[in-house]
XYZ file of N, CA and C in Angstrom:
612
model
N -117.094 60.455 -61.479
C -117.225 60.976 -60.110
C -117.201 59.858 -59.094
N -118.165 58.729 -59.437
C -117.948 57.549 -58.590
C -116.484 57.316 -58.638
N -115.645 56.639 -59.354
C -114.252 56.265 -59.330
C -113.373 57.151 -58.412
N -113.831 58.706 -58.999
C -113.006 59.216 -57.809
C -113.087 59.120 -56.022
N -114.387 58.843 -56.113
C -114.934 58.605 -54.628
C -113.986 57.832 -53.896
N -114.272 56.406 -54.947
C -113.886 55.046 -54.433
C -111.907 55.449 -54.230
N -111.350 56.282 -54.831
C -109.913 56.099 -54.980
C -110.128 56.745 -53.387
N -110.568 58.109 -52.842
C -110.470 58.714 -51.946
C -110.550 57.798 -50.756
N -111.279 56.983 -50.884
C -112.005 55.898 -49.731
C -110.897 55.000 -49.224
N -110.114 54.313 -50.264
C -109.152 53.410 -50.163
C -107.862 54.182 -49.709
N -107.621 55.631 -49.962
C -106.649 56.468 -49.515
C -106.900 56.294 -47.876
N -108.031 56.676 -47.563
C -108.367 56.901 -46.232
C -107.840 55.596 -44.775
N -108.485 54.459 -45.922
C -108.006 53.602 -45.290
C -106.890 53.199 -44.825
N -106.000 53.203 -46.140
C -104.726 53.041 -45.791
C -103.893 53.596 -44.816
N -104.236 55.293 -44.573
C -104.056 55.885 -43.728
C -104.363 55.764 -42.504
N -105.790 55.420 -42.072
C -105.977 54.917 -40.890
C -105.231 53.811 -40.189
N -105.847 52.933 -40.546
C -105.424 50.733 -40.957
C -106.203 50.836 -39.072
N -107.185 50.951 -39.006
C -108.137 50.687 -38.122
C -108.081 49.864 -37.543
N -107.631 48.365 -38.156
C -107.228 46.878 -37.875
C -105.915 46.835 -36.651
N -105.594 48.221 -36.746
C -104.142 47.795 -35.768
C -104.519 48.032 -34.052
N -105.689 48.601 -34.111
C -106.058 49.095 -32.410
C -106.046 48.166 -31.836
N -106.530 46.877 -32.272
C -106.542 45.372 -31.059
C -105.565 45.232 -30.688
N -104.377 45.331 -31.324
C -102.738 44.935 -31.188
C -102.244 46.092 -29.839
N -101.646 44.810 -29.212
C -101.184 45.668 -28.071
C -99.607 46.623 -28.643
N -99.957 47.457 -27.720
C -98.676 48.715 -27.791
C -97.521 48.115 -27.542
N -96.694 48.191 -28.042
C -95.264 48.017 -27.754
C -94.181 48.765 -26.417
N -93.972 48.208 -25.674
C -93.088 48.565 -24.792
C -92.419 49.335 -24.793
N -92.696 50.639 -23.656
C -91.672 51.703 -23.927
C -90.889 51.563 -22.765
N -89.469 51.427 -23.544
C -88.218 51.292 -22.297
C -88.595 52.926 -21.880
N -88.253 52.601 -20.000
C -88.565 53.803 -19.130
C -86.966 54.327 -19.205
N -87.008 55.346 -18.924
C -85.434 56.118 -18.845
C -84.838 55.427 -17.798
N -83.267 55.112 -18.294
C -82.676 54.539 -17.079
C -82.919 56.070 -15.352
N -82.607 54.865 -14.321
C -82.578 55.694 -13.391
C -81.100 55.818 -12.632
N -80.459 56.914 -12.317
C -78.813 57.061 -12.333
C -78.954 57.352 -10.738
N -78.523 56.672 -9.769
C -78.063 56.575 -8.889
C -77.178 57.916 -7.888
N -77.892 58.388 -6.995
C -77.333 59.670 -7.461
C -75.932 59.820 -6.135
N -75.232 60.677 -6.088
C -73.919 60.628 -5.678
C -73.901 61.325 -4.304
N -73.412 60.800 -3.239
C -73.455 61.585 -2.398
C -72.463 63.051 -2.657
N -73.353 63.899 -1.966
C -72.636 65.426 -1.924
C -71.430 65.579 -1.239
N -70.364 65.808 -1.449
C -69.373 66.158 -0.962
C -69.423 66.595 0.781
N -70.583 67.325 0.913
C -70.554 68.093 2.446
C -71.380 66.858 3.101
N -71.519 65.487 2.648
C -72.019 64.703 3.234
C -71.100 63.218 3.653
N -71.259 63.363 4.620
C -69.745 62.434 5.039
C -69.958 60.597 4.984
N -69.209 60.022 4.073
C -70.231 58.341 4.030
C -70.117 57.886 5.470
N -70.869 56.948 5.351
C -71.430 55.980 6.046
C -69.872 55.287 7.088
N -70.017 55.437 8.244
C -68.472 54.543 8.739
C -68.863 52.973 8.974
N -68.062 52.170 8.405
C -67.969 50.836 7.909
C -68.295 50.050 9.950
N -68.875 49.408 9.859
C -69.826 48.246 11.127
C -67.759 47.663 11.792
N -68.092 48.299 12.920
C -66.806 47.953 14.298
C -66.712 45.921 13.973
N -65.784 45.973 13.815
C -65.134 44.347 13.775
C -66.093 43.953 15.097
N -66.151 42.633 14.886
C -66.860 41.227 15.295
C -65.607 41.612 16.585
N -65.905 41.517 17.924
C -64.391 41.231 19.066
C -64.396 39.860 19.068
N -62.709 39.598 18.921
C -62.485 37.921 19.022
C -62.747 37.703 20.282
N -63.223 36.175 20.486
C -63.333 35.544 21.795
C -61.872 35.561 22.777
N -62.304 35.745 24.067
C -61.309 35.505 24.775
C -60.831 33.981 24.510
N -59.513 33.725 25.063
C -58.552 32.545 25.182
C -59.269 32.036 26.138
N -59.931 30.426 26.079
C -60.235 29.823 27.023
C -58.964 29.065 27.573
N -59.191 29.145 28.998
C -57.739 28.598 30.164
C -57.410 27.175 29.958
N -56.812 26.201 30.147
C -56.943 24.952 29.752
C -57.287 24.605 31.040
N -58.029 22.860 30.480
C -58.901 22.549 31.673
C -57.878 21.446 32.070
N -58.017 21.775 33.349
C -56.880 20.407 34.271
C -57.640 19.720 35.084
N -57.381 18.582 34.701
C -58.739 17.574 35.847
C -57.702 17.103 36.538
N -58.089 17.168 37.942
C -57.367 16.704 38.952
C -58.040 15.094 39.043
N -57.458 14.467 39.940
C -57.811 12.882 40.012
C -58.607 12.779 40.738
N -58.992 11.279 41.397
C -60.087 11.238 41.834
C -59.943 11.702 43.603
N -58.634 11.977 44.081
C -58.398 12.727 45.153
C -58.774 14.321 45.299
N -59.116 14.841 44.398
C -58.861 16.321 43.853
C -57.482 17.010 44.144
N -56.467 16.415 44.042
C -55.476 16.623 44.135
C -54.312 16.615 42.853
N -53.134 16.958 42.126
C -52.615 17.281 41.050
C -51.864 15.527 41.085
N -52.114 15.036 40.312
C -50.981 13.421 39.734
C -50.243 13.352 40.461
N -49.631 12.005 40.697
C -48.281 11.793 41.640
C -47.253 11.490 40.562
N -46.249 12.259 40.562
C -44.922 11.861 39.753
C -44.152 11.196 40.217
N -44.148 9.456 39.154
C -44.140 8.700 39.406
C -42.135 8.599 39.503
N -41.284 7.704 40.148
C -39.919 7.822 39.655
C -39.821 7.763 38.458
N -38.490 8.078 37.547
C -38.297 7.691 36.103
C -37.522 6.275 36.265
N -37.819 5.637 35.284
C -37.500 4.467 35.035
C -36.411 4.625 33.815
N -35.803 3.081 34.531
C -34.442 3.064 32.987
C -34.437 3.007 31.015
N -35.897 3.026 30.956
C -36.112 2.932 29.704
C -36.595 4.846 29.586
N -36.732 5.366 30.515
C -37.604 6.417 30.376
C -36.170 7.493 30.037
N -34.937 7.305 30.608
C -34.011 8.030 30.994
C -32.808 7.708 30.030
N -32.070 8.627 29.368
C -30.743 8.348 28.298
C -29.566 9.299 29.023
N -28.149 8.278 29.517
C -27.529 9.043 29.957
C -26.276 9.108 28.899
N -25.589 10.373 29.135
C -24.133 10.401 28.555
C -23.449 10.576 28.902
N -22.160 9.848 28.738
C -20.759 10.519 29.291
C -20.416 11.981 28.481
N -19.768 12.818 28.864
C -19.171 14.295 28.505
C -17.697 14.760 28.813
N -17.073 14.826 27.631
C -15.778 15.881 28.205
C -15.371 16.733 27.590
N -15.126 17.990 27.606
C -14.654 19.294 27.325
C -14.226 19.465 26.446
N -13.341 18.347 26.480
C -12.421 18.205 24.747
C -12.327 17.131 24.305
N -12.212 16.828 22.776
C -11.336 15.441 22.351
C -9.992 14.737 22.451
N -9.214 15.774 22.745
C -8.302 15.674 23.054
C -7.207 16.553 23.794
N -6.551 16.198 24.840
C -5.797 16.862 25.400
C -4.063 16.799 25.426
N -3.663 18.328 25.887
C -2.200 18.119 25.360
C -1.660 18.008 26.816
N -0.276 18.052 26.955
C 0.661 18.034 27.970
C 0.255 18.636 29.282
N -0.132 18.549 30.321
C -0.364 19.283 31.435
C -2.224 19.809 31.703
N -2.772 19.540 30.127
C -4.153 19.626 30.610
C -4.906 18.488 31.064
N -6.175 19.244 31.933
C -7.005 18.094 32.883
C -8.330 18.178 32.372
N -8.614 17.032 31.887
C -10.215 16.825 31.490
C -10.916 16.974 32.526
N -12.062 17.580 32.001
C -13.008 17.793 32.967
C -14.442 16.829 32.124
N -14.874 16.375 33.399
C -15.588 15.009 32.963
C -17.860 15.499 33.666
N -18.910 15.370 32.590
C -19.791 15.630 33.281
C -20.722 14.615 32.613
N -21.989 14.953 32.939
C -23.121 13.687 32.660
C -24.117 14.524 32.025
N -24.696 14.092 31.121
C -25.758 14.690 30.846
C -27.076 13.128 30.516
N -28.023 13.844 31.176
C -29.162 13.065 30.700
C -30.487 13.819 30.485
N -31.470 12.855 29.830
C -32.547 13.378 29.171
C -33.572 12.202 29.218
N -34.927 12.926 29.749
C -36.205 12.249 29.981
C -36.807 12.063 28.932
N -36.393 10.880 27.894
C -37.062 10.693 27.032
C -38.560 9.997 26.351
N -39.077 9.938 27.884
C -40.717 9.641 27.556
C -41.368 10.416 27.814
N -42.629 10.720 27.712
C -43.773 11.800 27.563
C -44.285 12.283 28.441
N -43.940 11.695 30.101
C -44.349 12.526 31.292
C -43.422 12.693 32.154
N -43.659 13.269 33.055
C -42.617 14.007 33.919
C -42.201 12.819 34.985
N -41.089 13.166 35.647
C -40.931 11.672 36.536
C -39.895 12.636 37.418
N -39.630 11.661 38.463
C -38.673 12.128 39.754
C -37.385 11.191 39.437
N -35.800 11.488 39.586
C -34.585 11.031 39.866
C -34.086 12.101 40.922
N -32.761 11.026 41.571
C -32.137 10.990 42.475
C -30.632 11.485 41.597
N -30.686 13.170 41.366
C -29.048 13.123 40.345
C -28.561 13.730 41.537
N -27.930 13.656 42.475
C -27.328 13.894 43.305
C -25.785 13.174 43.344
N -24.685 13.767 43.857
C -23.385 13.366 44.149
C -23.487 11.727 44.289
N -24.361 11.328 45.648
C -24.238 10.368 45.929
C -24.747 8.792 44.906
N -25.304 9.455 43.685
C -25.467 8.265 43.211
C -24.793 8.332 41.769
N -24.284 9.484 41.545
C -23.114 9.538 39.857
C -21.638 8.422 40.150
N -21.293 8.179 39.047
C -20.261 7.896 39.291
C -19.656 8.079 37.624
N -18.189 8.103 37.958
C -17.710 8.262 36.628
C -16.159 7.233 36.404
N -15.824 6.687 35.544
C -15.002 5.796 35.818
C -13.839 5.637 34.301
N -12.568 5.946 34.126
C -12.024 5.933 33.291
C -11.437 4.591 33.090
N -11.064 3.966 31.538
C -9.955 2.828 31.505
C -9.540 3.021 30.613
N -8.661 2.053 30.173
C -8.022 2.102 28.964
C -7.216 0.641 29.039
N -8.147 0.290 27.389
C -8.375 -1.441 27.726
C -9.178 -1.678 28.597
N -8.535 -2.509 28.919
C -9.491 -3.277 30.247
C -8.872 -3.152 31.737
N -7.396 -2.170 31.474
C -7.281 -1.560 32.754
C -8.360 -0.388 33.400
N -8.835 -0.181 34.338
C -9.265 0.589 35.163
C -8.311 1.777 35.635
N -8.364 2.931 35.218
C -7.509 3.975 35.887
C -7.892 4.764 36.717
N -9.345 5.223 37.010
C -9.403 6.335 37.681
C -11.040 6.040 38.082
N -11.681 6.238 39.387
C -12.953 6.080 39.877
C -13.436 7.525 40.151
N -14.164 7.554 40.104
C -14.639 8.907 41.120
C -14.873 8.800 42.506
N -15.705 7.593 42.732
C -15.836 7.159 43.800
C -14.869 6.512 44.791
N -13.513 6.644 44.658
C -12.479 5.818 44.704
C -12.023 6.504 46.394
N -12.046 7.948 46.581
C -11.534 9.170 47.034
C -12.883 9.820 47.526
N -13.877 9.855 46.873
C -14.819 10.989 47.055
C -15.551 10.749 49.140
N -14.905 12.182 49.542
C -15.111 12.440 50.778
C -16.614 13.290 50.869
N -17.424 13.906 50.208
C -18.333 14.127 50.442
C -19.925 13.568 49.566
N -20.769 13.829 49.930
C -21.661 13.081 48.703
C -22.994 13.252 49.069
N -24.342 13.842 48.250
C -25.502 14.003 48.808
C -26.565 13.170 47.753
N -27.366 13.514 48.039
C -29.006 13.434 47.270
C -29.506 14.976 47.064
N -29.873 14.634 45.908
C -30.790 15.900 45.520
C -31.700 14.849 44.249
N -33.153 14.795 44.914
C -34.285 14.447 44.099
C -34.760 15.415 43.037
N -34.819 15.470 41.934
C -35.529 16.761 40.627
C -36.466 16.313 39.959
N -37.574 17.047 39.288
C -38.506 16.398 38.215
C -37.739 16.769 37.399
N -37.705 16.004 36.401
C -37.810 16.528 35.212
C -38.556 16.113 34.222
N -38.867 17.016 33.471
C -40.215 17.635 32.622
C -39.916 16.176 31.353
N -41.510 16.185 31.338
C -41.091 15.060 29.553
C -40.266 15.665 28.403
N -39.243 15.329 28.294
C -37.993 15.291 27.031
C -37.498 16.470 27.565
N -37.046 16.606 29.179
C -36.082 17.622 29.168
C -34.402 17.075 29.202
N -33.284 18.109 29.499
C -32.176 17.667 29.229
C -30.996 18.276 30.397
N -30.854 17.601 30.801
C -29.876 18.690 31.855
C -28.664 18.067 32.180
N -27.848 18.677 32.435
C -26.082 18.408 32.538
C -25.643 18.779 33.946
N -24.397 18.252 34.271
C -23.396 18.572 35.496
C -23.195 20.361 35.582
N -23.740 20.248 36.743
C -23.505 22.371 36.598
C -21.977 22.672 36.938
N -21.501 21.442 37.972
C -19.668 21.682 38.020
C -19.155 20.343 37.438
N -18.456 20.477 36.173
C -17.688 19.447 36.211
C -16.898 19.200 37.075
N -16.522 17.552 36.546
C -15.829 17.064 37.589
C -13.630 16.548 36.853
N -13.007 17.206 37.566
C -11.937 17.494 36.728
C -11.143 16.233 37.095
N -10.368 15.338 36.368
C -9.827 14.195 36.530
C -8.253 14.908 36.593
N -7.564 14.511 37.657
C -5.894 14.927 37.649
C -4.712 14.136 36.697
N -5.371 13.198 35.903
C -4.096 12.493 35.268
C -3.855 11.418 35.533
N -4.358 11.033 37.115
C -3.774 9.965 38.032
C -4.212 8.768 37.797
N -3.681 7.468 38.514
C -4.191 6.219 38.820
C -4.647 6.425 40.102
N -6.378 6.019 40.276
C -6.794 6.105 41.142
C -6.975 4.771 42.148
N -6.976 4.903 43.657
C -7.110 3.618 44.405
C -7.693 4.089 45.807
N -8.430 3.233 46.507
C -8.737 3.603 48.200
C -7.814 3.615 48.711
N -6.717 2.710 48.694
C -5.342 3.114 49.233
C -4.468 3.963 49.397
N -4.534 4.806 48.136
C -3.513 5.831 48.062
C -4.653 7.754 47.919
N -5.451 7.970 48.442
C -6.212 9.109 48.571
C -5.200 10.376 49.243
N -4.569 10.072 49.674
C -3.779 11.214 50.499
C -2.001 10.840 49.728
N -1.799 10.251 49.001
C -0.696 9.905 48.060
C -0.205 10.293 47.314
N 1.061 10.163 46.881
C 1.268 10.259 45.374
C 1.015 9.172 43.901
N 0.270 9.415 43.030
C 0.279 8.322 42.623
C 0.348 8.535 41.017
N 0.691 7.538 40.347
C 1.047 6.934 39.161
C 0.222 8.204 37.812
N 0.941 8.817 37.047
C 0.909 9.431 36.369
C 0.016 8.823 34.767
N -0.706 9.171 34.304
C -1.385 8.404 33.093
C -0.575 8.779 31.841
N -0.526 7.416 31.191
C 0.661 8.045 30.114
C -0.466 8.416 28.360
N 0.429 8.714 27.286
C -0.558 9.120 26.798
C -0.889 7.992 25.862
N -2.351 7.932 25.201
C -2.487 7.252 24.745
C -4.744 7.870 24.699
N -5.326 6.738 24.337
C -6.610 6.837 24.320
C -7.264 6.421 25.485
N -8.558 6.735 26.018
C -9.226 6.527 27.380
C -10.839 6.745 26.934
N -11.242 5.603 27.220
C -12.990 5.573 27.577
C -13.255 6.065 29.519
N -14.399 7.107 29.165
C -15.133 7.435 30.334
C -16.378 6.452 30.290
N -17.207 6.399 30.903
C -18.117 5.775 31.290
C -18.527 6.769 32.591
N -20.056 6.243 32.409
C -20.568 7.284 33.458
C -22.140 6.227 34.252
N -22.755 6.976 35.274
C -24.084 6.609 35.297
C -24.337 7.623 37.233
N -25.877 7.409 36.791
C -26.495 8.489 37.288
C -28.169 7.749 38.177
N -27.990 7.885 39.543
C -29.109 7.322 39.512
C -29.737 5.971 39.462
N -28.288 4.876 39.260
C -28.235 3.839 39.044
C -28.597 3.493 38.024
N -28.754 4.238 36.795
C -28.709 4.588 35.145
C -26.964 4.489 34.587
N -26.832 3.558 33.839
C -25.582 3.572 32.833
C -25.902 3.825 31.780
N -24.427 4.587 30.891
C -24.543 5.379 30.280
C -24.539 4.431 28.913
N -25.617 4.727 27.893
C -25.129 3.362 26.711
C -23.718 3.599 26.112
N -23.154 4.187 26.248
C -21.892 4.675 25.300
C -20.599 5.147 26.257
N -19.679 4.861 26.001
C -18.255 5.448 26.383
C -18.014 6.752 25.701
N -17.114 8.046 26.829
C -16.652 8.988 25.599
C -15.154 8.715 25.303
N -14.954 8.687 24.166
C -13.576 8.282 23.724
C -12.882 9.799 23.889
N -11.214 10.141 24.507
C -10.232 11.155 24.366
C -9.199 10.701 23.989
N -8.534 11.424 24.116
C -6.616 11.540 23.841
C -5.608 12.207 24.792
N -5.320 11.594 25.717
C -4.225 12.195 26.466
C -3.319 12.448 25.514
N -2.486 13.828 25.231
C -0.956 13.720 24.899
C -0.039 14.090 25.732
């Protein structure tokens, strides 16, 4: 009867295990939580109006110590590139070159010239003969002062058309000497600016 006691006793225990209550409980993961969806009859959220860009600030122009805008100074001969110009490379029987200038302000600020009639000139040879002046004949002639802008470029608005001829002060109201064919350097200048370069043609 004792033995059986003792078996019952040790059953009990095992069953209990009393020893485990100090031991902490083990962690119960909580149910995830699901995020829930807006309802259809509920309209989202409208997204935050753009940042407005800054206005364009004006640029600032400091006047001098006059409060007045810079004086534009003349252009100078390093500042200024002139060219001789003609229509064609070459011409045939009965056509007349037409002869113009072009120049260009090739430094970084603006400046004043004198391209007016009265200070161009244009001058043909061939060799080291002289054939034709502009200035040789020319009955009228002005000034006209212009800025022009840093690295602008501007040309003869009328060319100036050469007749073929040998030109002289003597003979302006004349008949005179016919150019035969062959090759011809122009030369030009503007302003009391020469041109670095000759334009080479072809009379035929």
């Amino acid at each position: 009867m004792l033995i059986v006691l003792v078996i019952i006793a040790a059953i009990v225990l095992v069953i209990w295990q009393p020893w485990r209550g100090s031991q902490a409980a083990a962690p119960v993961s909580s149910p995830s939580v699901t995020t829930p969806v807006a309802s259809a009859s509920t309209p989202p959220a409208s997204a935050a109006p753009a940042e407005a860009s800054a206005a364009p600030v004006a640029p600032n122009l400091t006047p001098d110590a006059s409060g007045t805008a810079p004086t534009v100074a003349a252009c100078s001969t390093a500042a200024i590139s002139v060219q001789a110009v003609t229509d064609q490379d070459v011409y045939s029987a009965g056509e007349l070159p037409k002869l113009s200038i072009t120049l260009s302000n090739t430094s970084g600020a603006p400046c004043l010239m004198n391209v007016g009639t009265a200070t161009q000139s244009f001058v043909i040879t061939s060799g080291t003969d002289t054939w034709w002046r502009s200035t040789d004949c020319q009955s009228e002639s002005s000034d006209q002062v212009v800025q022009l802008a840093a690295g602008q470029t501007v040309s003869s608005v009328t060319p100036l058309q050469w007749d073929r001829t040998r030109s002289s002060v003597d003979t302006c109201g004349s008949s005179r000497p016919q150019a035969s064919p062959g090759y011809y350097h122009l030369s030009v200048s503007i302003g009391g600016i020469q041109a670095a370069d000759t334009k080479v043609f072809e009379l035929r």
